[in-house]
């Protein structure tokens, strides 16, 4: 595959040079050998070169795609042969078409546009790839486990499914404990992130001097830039034991891996997210609303809570929803600090598991791709994708509508 | 009405009630302000706590205790037949050589158990590998005596760094009283001393914490990032240019725009599932390879790069393109010769930030199997490799104190790289940014 790309690239350069050479031989370097009349070229020779290179490039892309999708039809030697053949054909063809009156620049123009379109299509293809692969694998999972059982079952023990030869030992795939665990950790995280993030945004946008903002903002950005695996290790090494120690000193027994440890660290991770989004939203509230409130004698806090906050509420809701979506999809913190056993509990001091933790633990280690255990990860992934997608779409719609209102 | 108001009464704004209300309102104002400040303080405390706890556990991994030993390369042990055959030499009993060296240092210890304990003060595989390499390279060394520095075992290292409590009773401690006595003797004589831990940066993953390093993981991360860069940057810039300059207002453009915004918020683990299902299972690419990791990271950072590049393109004054067009440039020429170069600083900044994100990402790499135990530095992007964040995840799983120290040190290395990438982005933005 890499070889194919490299060869296509070389072929494109060679083709380009050849095309340019052909054009120069007909009309000279500046394309004006005949100065006027029939020999005056429409385009500079380099455009003839570009055109030929692009012809080869498109053909090569087709061959590479075929090679990628149907290796049985086009194996590597044939790919190389095909590339050589197309290069040769393009060169021969160009001997026929390269003439002074060829509108090579217009062709190149069109090809550039098509190539850029293909680039932006990658984003769409990615989404298609995600949706198709999740649905396809989940469908195979739901052939083995009923959809209803998956969504409403209270037992989750996929590990037993490995021993498929033992009758009646096919494992339990009721995902309710997982959803409950995800929800609980998300709730803990949002309980921490929302008030702190919001208050930071309010303070920075309404109270802080430029100097304070200059100090605090980079700090918050650092908080946003810390990789999640680092937060996970922090939760595991420091926060978990600290919470356990605190609870023990008060006479409770709390495991190191608990919903509260993972959730609170996740909350810290989401603070910058909430604060920067709400900051934008609060700043988008028109100044005349503030001025009106001040003119009536309101204090800053009264203006904030009674005028700006209600006006900014939809945008803030959007920010919180995006935060929730991030909390649900966060992986490393919970993998390291939340535990793996699926407990159905309402106590945040116990270890719970989440959708992302289960996806990781089902897919790391040895895999047989057809077992229900492996496929279950894709079903969980599908649920995760759908929920975060809905949250994101709602949040983006709210934020966009809100922005339009004040623009 | 005003006539009815007696002149001696004060305005309602001066009444006692009004003053009380005013005081209450001012108190509320101060309280609100305090809440804002305490939120900032809390966030900063969390960050400080995180940094202190990681630097506090991690900084000791940057030095390590080494033991100077006089190794007698006894021919009767290493090469009893005198053949100097490389294959035989590789299999020779280097363990015995190290053991003999230590027994010679403490000749009065004859008890078998005590000798075993003594051997445990030095890193067994570290010392034997070192001697094996030297002898294998220059067999003529056999018969000579070498003075070498070998790593001590992780327990001794932890003891000397003060993490093993000497006061705890012997059976609850990893080192016996006798071992501690030997170590103290060696320290007093200068045979055990601290050195900067180069091995941490040059070695690969290992089962022994005293030998483990991040070089393999760094190489894997670098390769994956290189792939991500090569794939994501051209495609990202292309997509941004298309959407900003060429896209007609139609359904496809709308779909692309909505898509990009959504992709930016899709959980990273979903990209891992995509990589597993599409790149590994459908296209049959090699598992655990930086190639696949890089492709997944590329798809993940694509939205970031597109969004940043679009903002940068939008910030370029339209008069530039108009000027180019009026001089006879085609649309493509105007955009690529004038607009894109002027937007380059912004695009570059966005790219660096996207790459920093990709460097810290772990979850999608777990999905495509970059969690393998790899003890060699990968040399190509199709070989199994690990990545720095994944290495951190793997080491974090081990409970031993020595591993916690290594994990924190690896995190420090990762954070330093990330911070310098972000600092570079900020620097470039301020240096190269142009305003119209």
PDB file of N, CA, C and O in Angstrom, chain B residues 217-273:
ATOM      1  N   UNK B 217       8.693   3.364  22.921  1.00  0.00           N
ATOM      2  CA  UNK B 217       7.399   4.027  22.872  1.00  0.00           C
ATOM      3  C   UNK B 217       7.501   5.368  22.162  1.00  0.00           C
ATOM      4  O   UNK B 217       6.629   5.738  21.371  1.00  0.00           O
ATOM      5  N   UNK B 218       8.597   6.087  22.415  1.00  0.00           N
ATOM      6  CA  UNK B 218       8.773   7.384  21.760  1.00  0.00           C
ATOM      7  C   UNK B 218       8.877   7.192  20.252  1.00  0.00           C
ATOM      8  O   UNK B 218       8.251   7.917  19.471  1.00  0.00           O
ATOM      9  N   UNK B 219       9.643   6.174  19.847  1.00  0.00           N
ATOM     10  CA  UNK B 219       9.779   5.910  18.415  1.00  0.00           C
ATOM     11  C   UNK B 219       8.420   5.577  17.804  1.00  0.00           C
ATOM     12  O   UNK B 219       8.071   6.079  16.731  1.00  0.00           O
ATOM     13  N   UNK B 220       7.640   4.727  18.500  1.00  0.00           N
ATOM     14  CA  UNK B 220       6.310   4.372  17.993  1.00  0.00           C
ATOM     15  C   UNK B 220       5.423   5.590  17.868  1.00  0.00           C
ATOM     16  O   UNK B 220       4.742   5.786  16.851  1.00  0.00           O
ATOM     17  N   UNK B 221       5.423   6.428  18.913  1.00  0.00           N
ATOM     18  CA  UNK B 221       4.618   7.642  18.883  1.00  0.00           C
ATOM     19  C   UNK B 221       5.044   8.532  17.731  1.00  0.00           C
ATOM     20  O   UNK B 221       4.208   9.089  17.016  1.00  0.00           O
ATOM     21  N   UNK B 222       6.352   8.647  17.551  1.00  0.00           N
ATOM     22  CA  UNK B 222       6.869   9.528  16.501  1.00  0.00           C
ATOM     23  C   UNK B 222       6.398   9.050  15.129  1.00  0.00           C
ATOM     24  O   UNK B 222       5.919   9.837  14.312  1.00  0.00           O
ATOM     25  N   UNK B 223       6.497   7.744  14.908  1.00  0.00           N
ATOM     26  CA  UNK B 223       6.084   7.210  13.603  1.00  0.00           C
ATOM     27  C   UNK B 223       4.594   7.404  13.371  1.00  0.00           C
ATOM     28  O   UNK B 223       4.169   7.814  12.288  1.00  0.00           O
ATOM     29  N   UNK B 224       3.804   7.098  14.402  1.00  0.00           N
ATOM     30  CA  UNK B 224       2.357   7.253  14.251  1.00  0.00           C
ATOM     31  C   UNK B 224       2.016   8.707  13.955  1.00  0.00           C
ATOM     32  O   UNK B 224       1.176   9.014  13.105  1.00  0.00           O
ATOM     33  N   UNK B 225       2.708   9.597  14.653  1.00  0.00           N
ATOM     34  CA  UNK B 225       2.441  11.024  14.464  1.00  0.00           C
ATOM     35  C   UNK B 225       2.849  11.463  13.058  1.00  0.00           C
ATOM     36  O   UNK B 225       2.175  12.283  12.432  1.00  0.00           O
ATOM     37  N   UNK B 226       3.951  10.883  12.586  1.00  0.00           N
ATOM     38  CA  UNK B 226       4.421  11.221  11.237  1.00  0.00           C
ATOM     39  C   UNK B 226       3.370  10.801  10.206  1.00  0.00           C
ATOM     40  O   UNK B 226       3.016  11.576   9.299  1.00  0.00           O
ATOM     41  N   UNK B 227       2.854   9.580  10.360  1.00  0.00           N
ATOM     42  CA  UNK B 227       1.808   9.113   9.442  1.00  0.00           C
ATOM     43  C   UNK B 227       0.596  10.035   9.525  1.00  0.00           C
ATOM     44  O   UNK B 227       0.052  10.484   8.506  1.00  0.00           O
ATOM     45  N   UNK B 228       0.194  10.347  10.766  1.00  0.00           N
ATOM     46  CA  UNK B 228      -0.973  11.214  10.946  1.00  0.00           C
ATOM     47  C   UNK B 228      -0.745  12.555  10.274  1.00  0.00           C
ATOM     48  O   UNK B 228      -1.627  13.094   9.597  1.00  0.00           O
ATOM     49  N   UNK B 229       0.466  13.085  10.415  1.00  0.00           N
ATOM     50  CA  UNK B 229       0.786  14.386   9.832  1.00  0.00           C
ATOM     51  C   UNK B 229       0.705  14.328   8.308  1.00  0.00           C
ATOM     52  O   UNK B 229       0.044  15.150   7.675  1.00  0.00           O
ATOM     53  N   UNK B 230       1.346  13.302   7.735  1.00  0.00           N
ATOM     54  CA  UNK B 230       1.398  13.193   6.276  1.00  0.00           C
ATOM     55  C   UNK B 230      -0.009  13.028   5.701  1.00  0.00           C
ATOM     56  O   UNK B 230      -0.330  13.548   4.631  1.00  0.00           O
ATOM     57  N   UNK B 231      -0.869  12.310   6.426  1.00  0.00           N
ATOM     58  CA  UNK B 231      -2.212  12.072   5.903  1.00  0.00           C
ATOM     59  C   UNK B 231      -3.134  13.253   6.207  1.00  0.00           C
ATOM     60  O   UNK B 231      -3.839  13.749   5.328  1.00  0.00           O
ATOM     61  N   UNK B 232      -3.111  13.714   7.454  1.00  0.00           N
ATOM     62  CA  UNK B 232      -4.143  14.662   7.874  1.00  0.00           C
ATOM     63  C   UNK B 232      -3.904  16.071   7.344  1.00  0.00           C
ATOM     64  O   UNK B 232      -4.861  16.765   7.001  1.00  0.00           O
ATOM     65  N   UNK B 233      -2.651  16.494   7.256  1.00  0.00           N
ATOM     66  CA  UNK B 233      -2.419  17.896   6.894  1.00  0.00           C
ATOM     67  C   UNK B 233      -2.828  18.208   5.452  1.00  0.00           C
ATOM     68  O   UNK B 233      -3.606  19.138   5.229  1.00  0.00           O
ATOM     69  N   UNK B 234      -2.363  17.438   4.452  1.00  0.00           N
ATOM     70  CA  UNK B 234      -2.814  17.773   3.096  1.00  0.00           C
ATOM     71  C   UNK B 234      -4.331  17.665   2.937  1.00  0.00           C
ATOM     72  O   UNK B 234      -4.971  18.554   2.368  1.00  0.00           O
ATOM     73  N   UNK B 235      -4.900  16.580   3.470  1.00  0.00           N
ATOM     74  CA  UNK B 235      -6.345  16.399   3.321  1.00  0.00           C
ATOM     75  C   UNK B 235      -7.088  17.497   4.068  1.00  0.00           C
ATOM     76  O   UNK B 235      -8.060  18.073   3.567  1.00  0.00           O
ATOM     77  N   UNK B 236      -6.621  17.809   5.262  1.00  0.00           N
ATOM     78  CA  UNK B 236      -7.283  18.842   6.057  1.00  0.00           C
ATOM     79  C   UNK B 236      -7.238  20.198   5.375  1.00  0.00           C
ATOM     80  O   UNK B 236      -8.267  20.887   5.266  1.00  0.00           O
ATOM     81  N   UNK B 237      -6.062  20.559   4.867  1.00  0.00           N
ATOM     82  CA  UNK B 237      -5.955  21.854   4.193  1.00  0.00           C
ATOM     83  C   UNK B 237      -6.798  21.843   2.921  1.00  0.00           C
ATOM     84  O   UNK B 237      -7.514  22.812   2.624  1.00  0.00           O
ATOM     85  N   UNK B 238      -6.747  20.724   2.187  1.00  0.00           N
ATOM     86  CA  UNK B 238      -7.553  20.625   0.966  1.00  0.00           C
ATOM     87  C   UNK B 238      -9.029  20.820   1.261  1.00  0.00           C
ATOM     88  O   UNK B 238      -9.722  21.593   0.588  1.00  0.00           O
ATOM     89  N   UNK B 239      -9.508  20.118   2.286  1.00  0.00           N
ATOM     90  CA  UNK B 239     -10.930  20.226   2.633  1.00  0.00           C
ATOM     91  C   UNK B 239     -11.262  21.649   3.052  1.00  0.00           C
ATOM     92  O   UNK B 239     -12.303  22.209   2.654  1.00  0.00           O
ATOM     93  N   UNK B 240     -10.369  22.269   3.839  1.00  0.00           N
ATOM     94  CA  UNK B 240     -10.641  23.634   4.296  1.00  0.00           C
ATOM     95  C   UNK B 240     -10.689  24.601   3.114  1.00  0.00           C
ATOM     96  O   UNK B 240     -11.590  25.446   3.018  1.00  0.00           O
ATOM     97  N   UNK B 241      -9.729  24.460   2.192  1.00  0.00           N
ATOM     98  CA  UNK B 241      -9.706  25.345   1.022  1.00  0.00           C
ATOM     99  C   UNK B 241     -10.983  25.149   0.202  1.00  0.00           C
ATOM    100  O   UNK B 241     -11.618  26.112  -0.232  1.00  0.00           O
ATOM    101  N   UNK B 242     -11.363  23.875   0.034  1.00  0.00           N
ATOM    102  CA  UNK B 242     -12.575  23.620  -0.746  1.00  0.00           C
ATOM    103  C   UNK B 242     -13.780  24.296  -0.103  1.00  0.00           C
ATOM    104  O   UNK B 242     -14.539  25.004  -0.758  1.00  0.00           O
ATOM    105  N   UNK B 243     -13.946  24.069   1.206  1.00  0.00           N
ATOM    106  CA  UNK B 243     -15.144  24.586   1.876  1.00  0.00           C
ATOM    107  C   UNK B 243     -15.143  26.109   1.904  1.00  0.00           C
ATOM    108  O   UNK B 243     -16.196  26.740   1.793  1.00  0.00           O
ATOM    109  N   UNK B 244     -13.948  26.716   2.023  1.00  0.00           N
ATOM    110  CA  UNK B 244     -13.909  28.178   2.110  1.00  0.00           C
ATOM    111  C   UNK B 244     -14.006  28.838   0.744  1.00  0.00           C
ATOM    112  O   UNK B 244     -14.573  29.911   0.610  1.00  0.00           O
ATOM    113  N   UNK B 245     -13.394  28.218  -0.273  1.00  0.00           N
ATOM    114  CA  UNK B 245     -13.220  28.923  -1.545  1.00  0.00           C
ATOM    115  C   UNK B 245     -14.087  28.391  -2.674  1.00  0.00           C
ATOM    116  O   UNK B 245     -14.548  29.150  -3.514  1.00  0.00           O
ATOM    117  N   UNK B 246     -14.253  27.094  -2.748  1.00  0.00           N
ATOM    118  CA  UNK B 246     -14.847  26.537  -3.956  1.00  0.00           C
ATOM    119  C   UNK B 246     -16.247  25.988  -3.760  1.00  0.00           C
ATOM    120  O   UNK B 246     -16.988  25.858  -4.717  1.00  0.00           O
ATOM    121  N   UNK B 247     -16.584  25.633  -2.517  1.00  0.00           N
ATOM    122  CA  UNK B 247     -17.813  24.869  -2.316  1.00  0.00           C
ATOM    123  C   UNK B 247     -19.035  25.676  -2.743  1.00  0.00           C
ATOM    124  O   UNK B 247     -19.225  26.803  -2.309  1.00  0.00           O
ATOM    125  N   UNK B 248     -19.850  25.103  -3.625  1.00  0.00           N
ATOM    126  CA  UNK B 248     -21.114  25.754  -3.942  1.00  0.00           C
ATOM    127  C   UNK B 248     -22.082  25.552  -2.780  1.00  0.00           C
ATOM    128  O   UNK B 248     -21.869  24.668  -1.939  1.00  0.00           O
ATOM    129  N   UNK B 249     -23.088  26.374  -2.694  1.00  0.00           N
ATOM    130  CA  UNK B 249     -24.056  26.187  -1.604  1.00  0.00           C
ATOM    131  C   UNK B 249     -25.043  25.115  -2.007  1.00  0.00           C
ATOM    132  O   UNK B 249     -26.028  25.386  -2.672  1.00  0.00           O
ATOM    133  N   UNK B 250     -24.743  23.902  -1.622  1.00  0.00           N
ATOM    134  CA  UNK B 250     -25.692  22.827  -1.934  1.00  0.00           C
ATOM    135  C   UNK B 250     -25.727  21.822  -0.788  1.00  0.00           C
ATOM    136  O   UNK B 250     -25.076  22.000   0.241  1.00  0.00           O
ATOM    137  N   UNK B 251     -26.494  20.782  -1.002  1.00  0.00           N
ATOM    138  CA  UNK B 251     -26.716  19.809   0.062  1.00  0.00           C
ATOM    139  C   UNK B 251     -25.409  19.154   0.497  1.00  0.00           C
ATOM    140  O   UNK B 251     -25.144  19.002   1.689  1.00  0.00           O
ATOM    141  N   UNK B 252     -24.565  18.800  -0.496  1.00  0.00           N
ATOM    142  CA  UNK B 252     -23.327  18.108  -0.165  1.00  0.00           C
ATOM    143  C   UNK B 252     -22.462  18.961   0.773  1.00  0.00           C
ATOM    144  O   UNK B 252     -21.927  18.476   1.767  1.00  0.00           O
ATOM    145  N   UNK B 253     -22.363  20.257   0.448  1.00  0.00           N
ATOM    146  CA  UNK B 253     -21.561  21.138   1.294  1.00  0.00           C
ATOM    147  C   UNK B 253     -22.108  21.181   2.710  1.00  0.00           C
ATOM    148  O   UNK B 253     -21.363  21.115   3.679  1.00  0.00           O
ATOM    149  N   UNK B 254     -23.439  21.280   2.817  1.00  0.00           N
ATOM    150  CA  UNK B 254     -24.059  21.282   4.152  1.00  0.00           C
ATOM    151  C   UNK B 254     -23.719  20.008   4.905  1.00  0.00           C
ATOM    152  O   UNK B 254     -23.362  20.044   6.087  1.00  0.00           O
ATOM    153  N   UNK B 255     -23.839  18.885   4.205  1.00  0.00           N
ATOM    154  CA  UNK B 255     -23.560  17.602   4.858  1.00  0.00           C
ATOM    155  C   UNK B 255     -22.117  17.572   5.351  1.00  0.00           C
ATOM    156  O   UNK B 255     -21.838  17.186   6.484  1.00  0.00           O
ATOM    157  N   UNK B 256     -21.199  18.026   4.491  1.00  0.00           N
ATOM    158  CA  UNK B 256     -19.789  18.017   4.888  1.00  0.00           C
ATOM    159  C   UNK B 256     -19.581  18.888   6.123  1.00  0.00           C
ATOM    160  O   UNK B 256     -18.907  18.491   7.077  1.00  0.00           O
ATOM    161  N   UNK B 257     -20.195  20.062   6.121  1.00  0.00           N
ATOM    162  CA  UNK B 257     -19.984  20.975   7.257  1.00  0.00           C
ATOM    163  C   UNK B 257     -20.510  20.377   8.558  1.00  0.00           C
ATOM    164  O   UNK B 257     -19.825  20.387   9.589  1.00  0.00           O
ATOM    165  N   UNK B 258     -21.732  19.847   8.513  1.00  0.00           N
ATOM    166  CA  UNK B 258     -22.322  19.255   9.721  1.00  0.00           C
ATOM    167  C   UNK B 258     -21.458  18.093  10.202  1.00  0.00           C
ATOM    168  O   UNK B 258     -21.176  17.927  11.383  1.00  0.00           O
ATOM    169  N   UNK B 259     -21.001  17.307   9.197  1.00  0.00           N
ATOM    170  CA  UNK B 259     -20.164  16.169   9.488  1.00  0.00           C
ATOM    171  C   UNK B 259     -18.912  16.520  10.248  1.00  0.00           C
ATOM    172  O   UNK B 259     -18.542  15.859  11.208  1.00  0.00           O
ATOM    173  N   UNK B 260     -18.242  17.571   9.778  1.00  0.00           N
ATOM    174  CA  UNK B 260     -16.970  17.942  10.393  1.00  0.00           C
ATOM    175  C   UNK B 260     -17.201  18.386  11.833  1.00  0.00           C
ATOM    176  O   UNK B 260     -16.472  17.985  12.744  1.00  0.00           O
ATOM    177  N   UNK B 261     -18.248  19.176  12.037  1.00  0.00           N
ATOM    178  CA  UNK B 261     -18.546  19.602  13.407  1.00  0.00           C
ATOM    179  C   UNK B 261     -18.851  18.418  14.306  1.00  0.00           C
ATOM    180  O   UNK B 261     -18.469  18.398  15.464  1.00  0.00           O
ATOM    181  N   UNK B 262     -19.559  17.435  13.767  1.00  0.00           N
ATOM    182  CA  UNK B 262     -19.889  16.265  14.577  1.00  0.00           C
ATOM    183  C   UNK B 262     -18.682  15.400  14.850  1.00  0.00           C
ATOM    184  O   UNK B 262     -18.495  14.932  15.969  1.00  0.00           O
ATOM    185  N   UNK B 263     -17.869  15.206  13.810  1.00  0.00           N
ATOM    186  CA  UNK B 263     -16.685  14.354  13.978  1.00  0.00           C
ATOM    187  C   UNK B 263     -15.783  14.900  15.077  1.00  0.00           C
ATOM    188  O   UNK B 263     -15.169  14.146  15.818  1.00  0.00           O
ATOM    189  N   UNK B 264     -15.731  16.246  15.179  1.00  0.00           N
ATOM    190  CA  UNK B 264     -14.871  16.852  16.203  1.00  0.00           C
ATOM    191  C   UNK B 264     -15.312  16.441  17.595  1.00  0.00           C
ATOM    192  O   UNK B 264     -14.524  16.488  18.532  1.00  0.00           O
ATOM    193  N   UNK B 265     -16.581  16.056  17.756  1.00  0.00           N
ATOM    194  CA  UNK B 265     -17.078  15.725  19.092  1.00  0.00           C
ATOM    195  C   UNK B 265     -17.324  14.232  19.285  1.00  0.00           C
ATOM    196  O   UNK B 265     -17.813  13.830  20.330  1.00  0.00           O
ATOM    197  N   UNK B 266     -16.968  13.418  18.290  1.00  0.00           N
ATOM    198  CA  UNK B 266     -17.145  11.969  18.459  1.00  0.00           C
ATOM    199  C   UNK B 266     -16.073  11.463  19.421  1.00  0.00           C
ATOM    200  O   UNK B 266     -14.910  11.849  19.296  1.00  0.00           O
ATOM    201  N   UNK B 267     -16.431  10.612  20.397  1.00  0.00           N
ATOM    202  CA  UNK B 267     -15.436  10.106  21.343  1.00  0.00           C
ATOM    203  C   UNK B 267     -14.304   9.391  20.621  1.00  0.00           C
ATOM    204  O   UNK B 267     -14.530   8.701  19.629  1.00  0.00           O
ATOM    205  N   UNK B 268     -13.077   9.566  21.133  1.00  0.00           N
ATOM    206  CA  UNK B 268     -11.922   9.033  20.424  1.00  0.00           C
ATOM    207  C   UNK B 268     -11.973   7.512  20.328  1.00  0.00           C
ATOM    208  O   UNK B 268     -11.478   6.934  19.365  1.00  0.00           O
ATOM    209  N   UNK B 269     -12.616   6.879  21.296  1.00  0.00           N
ATOM    210  CA  UNK B 269     -12.630   5.417  21.270  1.00  0.00           C
ATOM    211  C   UNK B 269     -13.406   4.890  20.071  1.00  0.00           C
ATOM    212  O   UNK B 269     -13.121   3.819  19.530  1.00  0.00           O
ATOM    213  N   UNK B 270     -14.374   5.695  19.598  1.00  0.00           N
ATOM    214  CA  UNK B 270     -15.135   5.300  18.411  1.00  0.00           C
ATOM    215  C   UNK B 270     -14.217   5.247  17.187  1.00  0.00           C
ATOM    216  O   UNK B 270     -14.343   4.365  16.339  1.00  0.00           O
ATOM    217  N   UNK B 271     -13.263   6.181  17.134  1.00  0.00           N
ATOM    218  CA  UNK B 271     -12.303   6.142  16.032  1.00  0.00           C
ATOM    219  C   UNK B 271     -11.465   4.872  16.116  1.00  0.00           C
ATOM    220  O   UNK B 271     -11.072   4.310  15.103  1.00  0.00           O
ATOM    221  N   UNK B 272     -11.199   4.446  17.354  1.00  0.00           N
ATOM    222  CA  UNK B 272     -10.472   3.186  17.529  1.00  0.00           C
ATOM    223  C   UNK B 272     -11.260   2.017  16.977  1.00  0.00           C
ATOM    224  O   UNK B 272     -10.724   1.141  16.300  1.00  0.00           O
ATOM    225  N   UNK B 273     -12.584   1.999  17.254  1.00  0.00           N
ATOM    226  CA  UNK B 273     -13.433   0.924  16.733  1.00  0.00           C
ATOM    227  C   UNK B 273     -13.446   0.958  15.210  1.00  0.00           C
ATOM    228  O   UNK B 273     -13.416  -0.083  14.551  1.00  0.00           O
TER     229      UNK B 273
END
